[in-house]
Amino acid sequence: MLVLLFSQDSNFTKHTTLPDFPACFQLSVLPWAPCIFLWLTSPFYIFYLKRNNRGYIMMSILNRIKTVLGLILWIVCWTDLFSSFHEMSQNQLKPPVYFVTPLVLGMTMLLATFLIQFERLKGVQSSGVLFIFWTISVLCAIVPFRSKIMNASQAEVSVLLRFTMFYIYFGLILLQLILSCFNEKPPLFSSVVTDPNVCPETTAGFLSKMTFWWFTSMAIKGYKSPLENKDLWSLNKHDSSELVVPNLLNEWEVEKSKAQSEQSVKEQAAFRKAGPGAEPNHVSVSPEEEEVLLSKRKEARQPSFLRALLRAFGPYFLIGSAFKLLQDLITFVNPQLLRMLIDFTKQPQAPSWWGYSLAFLMFSASLLQTLILHQHFQYCFVTGMRLRSGIIGAIYRKSLVITNEAKRSSTVGEVVNLMSVDAQRFMDLTTFLNMLWSAPLQIVLALFFLWQNLGPSVLAGVAVMVLLIPFNAFIAMKTRSYQVEQMKYKDERIKLMNEILNGIKVLKLYAWETSFKQKILQIRQKELNVLRKTAYLSALSTMAWTSAPFLVALTTFAVFVTVDVNNVLDAEKAFVSLSLFNILRFPLNMLPQVISSIVQASVSLKRIQGFLSHDELDPESVDRRNNTSEYAVSVVNGKFSWAKQDQATSLVCALLGEMEKLEGQISIQGSVAYVPQQAWIQNATLRDNILFGRPYAEQKYRCVLEACALTPDLEVLPGGDQTEIGEKGINLSGGQRQRVSLARALYSEADVYLLDDPLSAVDAHVAKHIFDNVIGPEGALKGKTRILVTHGISFLPQVHNILVLVEGRVSEMGSYQDLLKQNGAFYLYFICIYCFHSDLLVDEEEEEFPDDALSNHTDMVDNEPVVNEARRQFMRQMSIMSNDPENPKKMSRRRRCSERRHPESPSEKKELKVEKLIQAETTETGRVKLKVYWEYAKAVGPLLSLFICVLYGCQSATSIGANVWLSEWTNDALLNRTQDRVHMRVGVYAALGISQGVLVMFSSFTLALGKIQAARKLHQTLLDNKFHTPQSFFDTTPIGRIINRFSKDIYVIDEVLPSTVLMFLGTFFASLSTMIVIIFSTPIFALVIGPLALIYFFVQRFYVATSRQLKRLESVSRSPIYSHFSETVTGTSVIRAYGRNTAFVLLSDMKVDENQKSYYPGIVSNRWLGVRIEFIGNCIVLFAALFAVIGKEKLSPGLVGLSVSYALQVTMSLNWMVRMTSDLESNIVAVERVKEYSETATEAPWIVKDKQPPPDWPPKGNVEFIDYSVRYREGLDLVLRNISLEIKGGEKIGIVGRTGAGKSSMTLCLFRLLEAADGEIVIDEVKISEIGLHDLRSKLTIIPQEPVLFSGTLRMNLDPFEKYSDEEVWKVLELSHLKKFVSNQPSKLELECSEGGENLSVGQRQLVCLARALLRKTRILVLDEATAAVDLETDDLIQSTIRTQFEDCTVFTIAHRLNTIMDYTRVLVLDKGKIAEFDTPTNLLAQKGIFYGMAKDAGLA
């Protein structure tokens, strides 16, 4: 019926100036459309609302009005129905439509009214379904509305009632549409009401959600001032870890239990086969078979993590997929409209309203496509975000419970990678996952329309596309392999760089910089070579990507025209095909990418699944229930397995339930506190480390600090107990860390204390204090059960019971006296080794332990290794807090106390510090200076930069030329002179297109050359500068920050920045050429460009400002997740022992949510931008089409096709151009940061040509300090004041003094790591301040306190310049007692040392440093004595070697153990940077001064 109608009535629809639809169509199809929509969607919608109840909304005026209007509408529709019945009763026969339509409409209005109320009860604030329904209703009612007015004006009102009712109906649905744009109040008791910073999305209306209007407030805020953390909205409930993670974990548990039940069913089946049915007298299964059976059983189905993910996140993701499907279908509407438009311009007599409606149809199709596409993206990205939260949460929770065996199978780094890299891969995949089915769909549809358009010739074009796929795939594969190779070099370089920066002090002391710089540059060269290859490949692929659409078009058109004489290429065919080819281009390119990222994600999936399937510790292995046994701790017949480790420690771990229990039972009564051998310190304040989640009680806290000898340390730390402790307790000395760990145990007030050698890291008098006040019979813990693992012997007489472990078994047990009588293992081992050290067993009574002595040399020993570190931290934080030049230590006592009293001081302080860190990392907020761009252009080469831009311009010109030529060619069709010029047309078209491809390749190549040049230059200057930077810079700058320049920023300059520049130039010129083409075909378009450009500019500025800051916030909040995680992994045993699992899980979730809080607005900002920019693009389409319709008489169809098809492409370019501008601004910052660190102040030159000392200098080794003063940095106080002393060659000088007296500074001055503030040092008549640093440092030798080794061979560690022969090296190894160890290694001198020399013991590392000294054998030796790191044996070895080998050298020893310097020529006692005493040891003891006091403390006097 409809078709018939249309064929008769097409006269008065299309070919008139006043079009109208036939009455039947107006009465049936138009009113039914909205009804059909509502009835189809409401069942799904009602089901959805039932599932997602958001609470109850109070009845509001708005709601009442909507409901009343709905009821009136129902009455209006049914009035129509009754009037039809009335007419029927009067025998006026009406067609059935007059009854059906009002009936259906009335029912639908009732349904709509029901939905209005139902939504209110379910807490929906703004309804999308109803909004769409009212919109369709109004659109469908406009046509009858217009035709009724037209008919009324022709005075043909037949039925007044029906006429009036329709107008009332129209008015009411218009009102309903307007009302449905407004929002209801939020539901009662929802988070919106309680949350101070709620995300406006939750209360946003349907329109606002579709256009992302709710984000605008953030964009404006970000534009006015850089966003900060407090400006971010809180995370939506549905995206928060507390909902997402349990959801995923539940699904995973279901999956695991399924797998187990399947397995047990299989096992039962296997058992039945070989089970009771078999004859009893035959042994049915031999042991071997049993083995086989067991191994088969292990291969049973693994629980699938993928299924768990799908069940947890699938449904939400499917909504996004539905949007994608819609969008794919709408994409193909525009080419059809373009065909009609070109067709329209060909017909001179076609009515102009038809053209206008086509233009507006194009606009609405594009607009709809934009809105739907961005909804799809939003759903996908949110799914990705939830996935990441879920995976990180699952991994974190798992890492707290996995067994040690499992933990050993993957390093901390690998597990952190699961979190960062693998979770990220899933996140990236979700955004493109829909392309898997959408790409083939788009390709099929595009081919179908192309076939309709051009027939079989399309196949030629498709063939070209298909041929390009393997080409692109090949390039992608090669690029991937190059990337892997490059990553390898990059990791190597960063690892080496990290070691160099960690050991920079040693490099400077040994004057080894040049050797290591060469190593870095060699790796960098390899890295750049790979980069160059990658760049050439990417230039090829760029060429393929740009030329592909053109080549396809060329082959298709050429085949089309040559196959058949009658085939004419007119505008319609050419430009519609072009726009279809452009649609094809995206899915074809995306498919290979999606597939490769699926492959990557599947690898990640396996790894995550493997980790989540690891065995867990058995929480029941230790019986913690208060059982009736009289012992607090009992182990009965216990047998445990673990890889090799210290046996005593293993016992403690077994008691904690950390080891696998093979047999026996353990029980512990009450709670446990645990002090591990290596103190585990969190990155938190000192107080938080001690409280460890328990409430703060002032009195108890002070007592704990006192008992653990921490009170004096608080005096030294800059913020008292509110000092922020760095990762792994970096700014505390070893002893301080151990004491904090002990304080944590003491504060926890547990029942059983497991102390794993806590006294090893502190020096003697502090150990004694702690034993007396905490552990010993009179200490704070008396009355508690305490198990102390110790290697020291001094405290054994005071313990109740001693357990001697030999090879994993208890060999003896009893009190100290009993064991001595037994003459067993205990007696032999301990007493023999330590008898020469017996002076440690000082008789209790005679030694008074004065309080002031303790406070005077707080930790004389253990502060020393890190004293500079502590002092550096101190100075660093002070200079952060107040930049006043006065000495921070002079901060009046009063001020510090008041600071401590204020409860808010911690937060203020933290704020200060955090602020500082972040500022230093991202110095610039706001726009990036043009100067930075110029810096990069200079690094590329100014001429080259200009040349690249010119090339891009040419390439755009040829592309425009080709398309203009095509439009000329299509105009031949109108003039009917096609055949004679085909070859010329095809030839020129081909030439222009191919030259464009060549130019693209050229520009990419030149860009590649430029980027390599820039990368090399910027890295080289940074590296040079860093090797010449004075030590003080490294003391005040965290290594991470410098490494960041070398890794992240250099990576950006190498790879990210060039591709951003490439994309930016590409999109910029593409957008430019579109404007040129449209203005060229319809000059009037120039008028619209102004306003559009203005809107574009504003949107772009708002977006760039906001998104840049959001990216910064996101990256700043990302690293805490990983650092907290790696911290947790290293401290799991402590966390478990104190039962703090839940607290840590919550902390981790909080950090993840904090990160997602800045990530989510980042996603939305892209959607917000997309909708706005694409709207501008859609306006360009609209105006291009409108002006084409207006200027129809003057325009050829070819030009119309040209300008509109260009306009259709422009949205993509505009969108990407803004993104690239933003990326360019974010990434160019890297250049600025690298520049900043390439221009820091440098130290004195390494070699001063005209002042070089003679090669045999110093001949004697006389050292003279003349009125010498020094300070650490400008603006700080002097550390040494006016020191004058003369030392003869060959003297042995011991230097002693309290912490901070300036002992280490003395040595640093000799090496000029500190430059003199005043005075001179003269060595054998040469003033050291005048010669080059390398000349000086290569003639002195130091054995530093902390032995630093670099990864590489042992040989390289001893002699990096390869100056010495193998014989010499072996000789020094023999002298340093390493020969036996090294010659037992298979690789001898080529023994690989791991990073930091981890594979050697501390003692061996110390001996390697000794070997270095022996190899250099210079006249002057400085020995910075190692502290607790070295056991007594190694220490004696070193001392004896030095006494024999350096007999005739001048030796300076900074001593901690006084017995080593008792036989030295003279001893120098420093106090507060001045010389207090300087004489022979015997004289000093007689003087009874400071030295005597120290000796008495050590039990030597």
PDB file of N, CA and C in Angstrom, residues 909-947:
ATOM      1  N   LYS A 909      53.646  19.586  57.387  1.00  0.00           N
ATOM      2  CA  LYS A 909      54.985  19.267  56.945  1.00  0.00           C
ATOM      3  C   LYS A 909      54.953  18.390  55.728  1.00  0.00           C
ATOM      4  N   LYS A 910      54.049  17.401  55.801  1.00  0.00           N
ATOM      5  CA  LYS A 910      53.954  16.459  54.689  1.00  0.00           C
ATOM      6  C   LYS A 910      53.604  17.223  53.438  1.00  0.00           C
ATOM      7  N   GLU A 911      52.607  18.126  53.596  1.00  0.00           N
ATOM      8  CA  GLU A 911      52.181  18.913  52.450  1.00  0.00           C
ATOM      9  C   GLU A 911      53.388  19.572  51.826  1.00  0.00           C
ATOM     10  N   LEU A 912      54.166  20.244  52.713  1.00  0.00           N
ATOM     11  CA  LEU A 912      55.330  20.959  52.226  1.00  0.00           C
ATOM     12  C   LEU A 912      56.180  20.062  51.379  1.00  0.00           C
ATOM     13  N   LYS A 913      56.449  18.869  51.958  1.00  0.00           N
ATOM     14  CA  LYS A 913      57.427  18.001  51.318  1.00  0.00           C
ATOM     15  C   LYS A 913      56.896  17.464  50.007  1.00  0.00           C
ATOM     16  N   VAL A 914      55.637  17.018  50.065  1.00  0.00           N
ATOM     17  CA  VAL A 914      55.047  16.440  48.858  1.00  0.00           C
ATOM     18  C   VAL A 914      55.004  17.489  47.769  1.00  0.00           C
ATOM     19  N   GLU A 915      54.541  18.689  48.162  1.00  0.00           N
ATOM     20  CA  GLU A 915      54.495  19.782  47.205  1.00  0.00           C
ATOM     21  C   GLU A 915      55.829  19.873  46.509  1.00  0.00           C
ATOM     22  N   LYS A 916      56.872  19.933  47.351  1.00  0.00           N
ATOM     23  CA  LYS A 916      58.202  20.168  46.833  1.00  0.00           C
ATOM     24  C   LYS A 916      58.562  19.109  45.807  1.00  0.00           C
ATOM     25  N   LEU A 917      58.301  17.837  46.185  1.00  0.00           N
ATOM     26  CA  LEU A 917      58.675  16.757  45.266  1.00  0.00           C
ATOM     27  C   LEU A 917      57.986  16.940  43.941  1.00  0.00           C
ATOM     28  N   ILE A 918      56.680  17.164  44.001  1.00  0.00           N
ATOM     29  CA  ILE A 918      55.943  17.245  42.740  1.00  0.00           C
ATOM     30  C   ILE A 918      56.411  18.440  41.931  1.00  0.00           C
ATOM     31  N   GLN A 919      56.607  19.573  42.624  1.00  0.00           N
ATOM     32  CA  GLN A 919      57.040  20.749  41.865  1.00  0.00           C
ATOM     33  C   GLN A 919      58.338  20.465  41.152  1.00  0.00           C
ATOM     34  N   ALA A 920      59.238  19.858  41.887  1.00  0.00           N
ATOM     35  CA  ALA A 920      60.534  19.635  41.268  1.00  0.00           C
ATOM     36  C   ALA A 920      60.383  18.742  40.058  1.00  0.00           C
ATOM     37  N   GLU A 921      59.409  17.813  40.120  1.00  0.00           N
ATOM     38  CA  GLU A 921      59.263  16.908  38.994  1.00  0.00           C
ATOM     39  C   GLU A 921      58.641  17.611  37.801  1.00  0.00           C
ATOM     40  N   THR A 922      57.562  18.398  38.032  1.00  0.00           N
ATOM     41  CA  THR A 922      56.957  19.077  36.892  1.00  0.00           C
ATOM     42  C   THR A 922      57.036  20.548  37.204  1.00  0.00           C
ATOM     43  N   THR A 923      58.197  21.134  36.886  1.00  0.00           N
ATOM     44  CA  THR A 923      58.397  22.520  37.249  1.00  0.00           C
ATOM     45  C   THR A 923      57.358  23.401  36.590  1.00  0.00           C
ATOM     46  N   GLU A 924      57.120  23.147  35.294  1.00  0.00           N
ATOM     47  CA  GLU A 924      56.227  24.043  34.572  1.00  0.00           C
ATOM     48  C   GLU A 924      54.800  23.570  34.714  1.00  0.00           C
ATOM     49  N   THR A 925      53.928  24.473  35.179  1.00  0.00           N
ATOM     50  CA  THR A 925      52.520  24.189  34.926  1.00  0.00           C
ATOM     51  C   THR A 925      52.146  25.211  33.873  1.00  0.00           C
ATOM     52  N   GLY A 926      50.956  25.037  33.314  1.00  0.00           N
ATOM     53  CA  GLY A 926      50.557  26.002  32.301  1.00  0.00           C
ATOM     54  C   GLY A 926      51.251  25.732  30.983  1.00  0.00           C
ATOM     55  N   ARG A 927      51.210  26.708  30.095  1.00  0.00           N
ATOM     56  CA  ARG A 927      51.655  26.465  28.724  1.00  0.00           C
ATOM     57  C   ARG A 927      53.158  26.317  28.632  1.00  0.00           C
ATOM     58  N   VAL A 928      53.552  25.601  27.612  1.00  0.00           N
ATOM     59  CA  VAL A 928      54.983  25.383  27.420  1.00  0.00           C
ATOM     60  C   VAL A 928      55.534  26.546  26.609  1.00  0.00           C
ATOM     61  N   LYS A 929      56.711  27.024  26.991  1.00  0.00           N
ATOM     62  CA  LYS A 929      57.286  28.190  26.304  1.00  0.00           C
ATOM     63  C   LYS A 929      57.690  27.831  24.877  1.00  0.00           C
ATOM     64  N   LEU A 930      57.598  28.809  24.010  1.00  0.00           N
ATOM     65  CA  LEU A 930      58.016  28.604  22.616  1.00  0.00           C
ATOM     66  C   LEU A 930      59.500  28.267  22.547  1.00  0.00           C
ATOM     67  N   LYS A 931      60.260  28.810  23.518  1.00  0.00           N
ATOM     68  CA  LYS A 931      61.699  28.581  23.543  1.00  0.00           C
ATOM     69  C   LYS A 931      62.014  27.078  23.523  1.00  0.00           C
ATOM     70  N   VAL A 932      61.159  26.296  24.227  1.00  0.00           N
ATOM     71  CA  VAL A 932      61.410  24.854  24.291  1.00  0.00           C
ATOM     72  C   VAL A 932      61.284  24.226  22.903  1.00  0.00           C
ATOM     73  N   TYR A 933      60.250  24.657  22.161  1.00  0.00           N
ATOM     74  CA  TYR A 933      60.098  24.131  20.791  1.00  0.00           C
ATOM     75  C   TYR A 933      61.344  24.491  19.977  1.00  0.00           C
ATOM     76  N   TRP A 934      61.801  25.708  20.194  1.00  0.00           N
ATOM     77  CA  TRP A 934      62.982  26.164  19.442  1.00  0.00           C
ATOM     78  C   TRP A 934      64.193  25.315  19.823  1.00  0.00           C
ATOM     79  N   GLU A 935      64.303  24.967  21.114  1.00  0.00           N
ATOM     80  CA  GLU A 935      65.407  24.100  21.561  1.00  0.00           C
ATOM     81  C   GLU A 935      65.385  22.796  20.784  1.00  0.00           C
ATOM     82  N   TYR A 936      64.192  22.226  20.665  1.00  0.00           N
ATOM     83  CA  TYR A 936      64.095  20.936  19.975  1.00  0.00           C
ATOM     84  C   TYR A 936      64.428  21.111  18.497  1.00  0.00           C
ATOM     85  N   ALA A 937      63.904  22.193  17.907  1.00  0.00           N
ATOM     86  CA  ALA A 937      64.197  22.439  16.495  1.00  0.00           C
ATOM     87  C   ALA A 937      65.702  22.598  16.292  1.00  0.00           C
ATOM     88  N   LYS A 938      66.371  23.267  17.257  1.00  0.00           N
ATOM     89  CA  LYS A 938      67.823  23.423  17.143  1.00  0.00           C
ATOM     90  C   LYS A 938      68.515  22.072  17.199  1.00  0.00           C
ATOM     91  N   ALA A 939      68.022  21.209  18.088  1.00  0.00           N
ATOM     92  CA  ALA A 939      68.636  19.881  18.208  1.00  0.00           C
ATOM     93  C   ALA A 939      68.447  19.078  16.925  1.00  0.00           C
ATOM     94  N   VAL A 940      67.291  19.244  16.288  1.00  0.00           N
ATOM     95  CA  VAL A 940      67.054  18.550  15.014  1.00  0.00           C
ATOM     96  C   VAL A 940      67.916  19.168  13.921  1.00  0.00           C
ATOM     97  N   GLY A 941      68.127  20.479  14.034  1.00  0.00           N
ATOM     98  CA  GLY A 941      68.832  21.225  12.994  1.00  0.00           C
ATOM     99  C   GLY A 941      67.835  22.183  12.376  1.00  0.00           C
ATOM    100  N   PRO A 942      68.061  23.496  12.493  1.00  0.00           N
ATOM    101  CA  PRO A 942      67.060  24.491  12.056  1.00  0.00           C
ATOM    102  C   PRO A 942      66.691  24.347  10.581  1.00  0.00           C
ATOM    103  N   LEU A 943      67.710  24.134   9.721  1.00  0.00           N
ATOM    104  CA  LEU A 943      67.408  24.034   8.286  1.00  0.00           C
ATOM    105  C   LEU A 943      66.581  22.798   8.000  1.00  0.00           C
ATOM    106  N   LEU A 944      66.975  21.695   8.660  1.00  0.00           N
ATOM    107  CA  LEU A 944      66.258  20.441   8.458  1.00  0.00           C
ATOM    108  C   LEU A 944      64.797  20.602   8.877  1.00  0.00           C
ATOM    109  N   SER A 945      64.575  21.288   9.991  1.00  0.00           N
ATOM    110  CA  SER A 945      63.202  21.497  10.479  1.00  0.00           C
ATOM    111  C   SER A 945      62.373  22.226   9.428  1.00  0.00           C
ATOM    112  N   LEU A 946      62.972  23.287   8.874  1.00  0.00           N
ATOM    113  CA  LEU A 946      62.266  24.074   7.870  1.00  0.00           C
ATOM    114  C   LEU A 946      61.953  23.201   6.661  1.00  0.00           C
ATOM    115  N   PHE A 947      62.951  22.417   6.247  1.00  0.00           N
ATOM    116  CA  PHE A 947      62.824  21.557   5.074  1.00  0.00           C
ATOM    117  C   PHE A 947      61.675  20.557   5.263  1.00  0.00           C
TER     118      PHE A 947
END
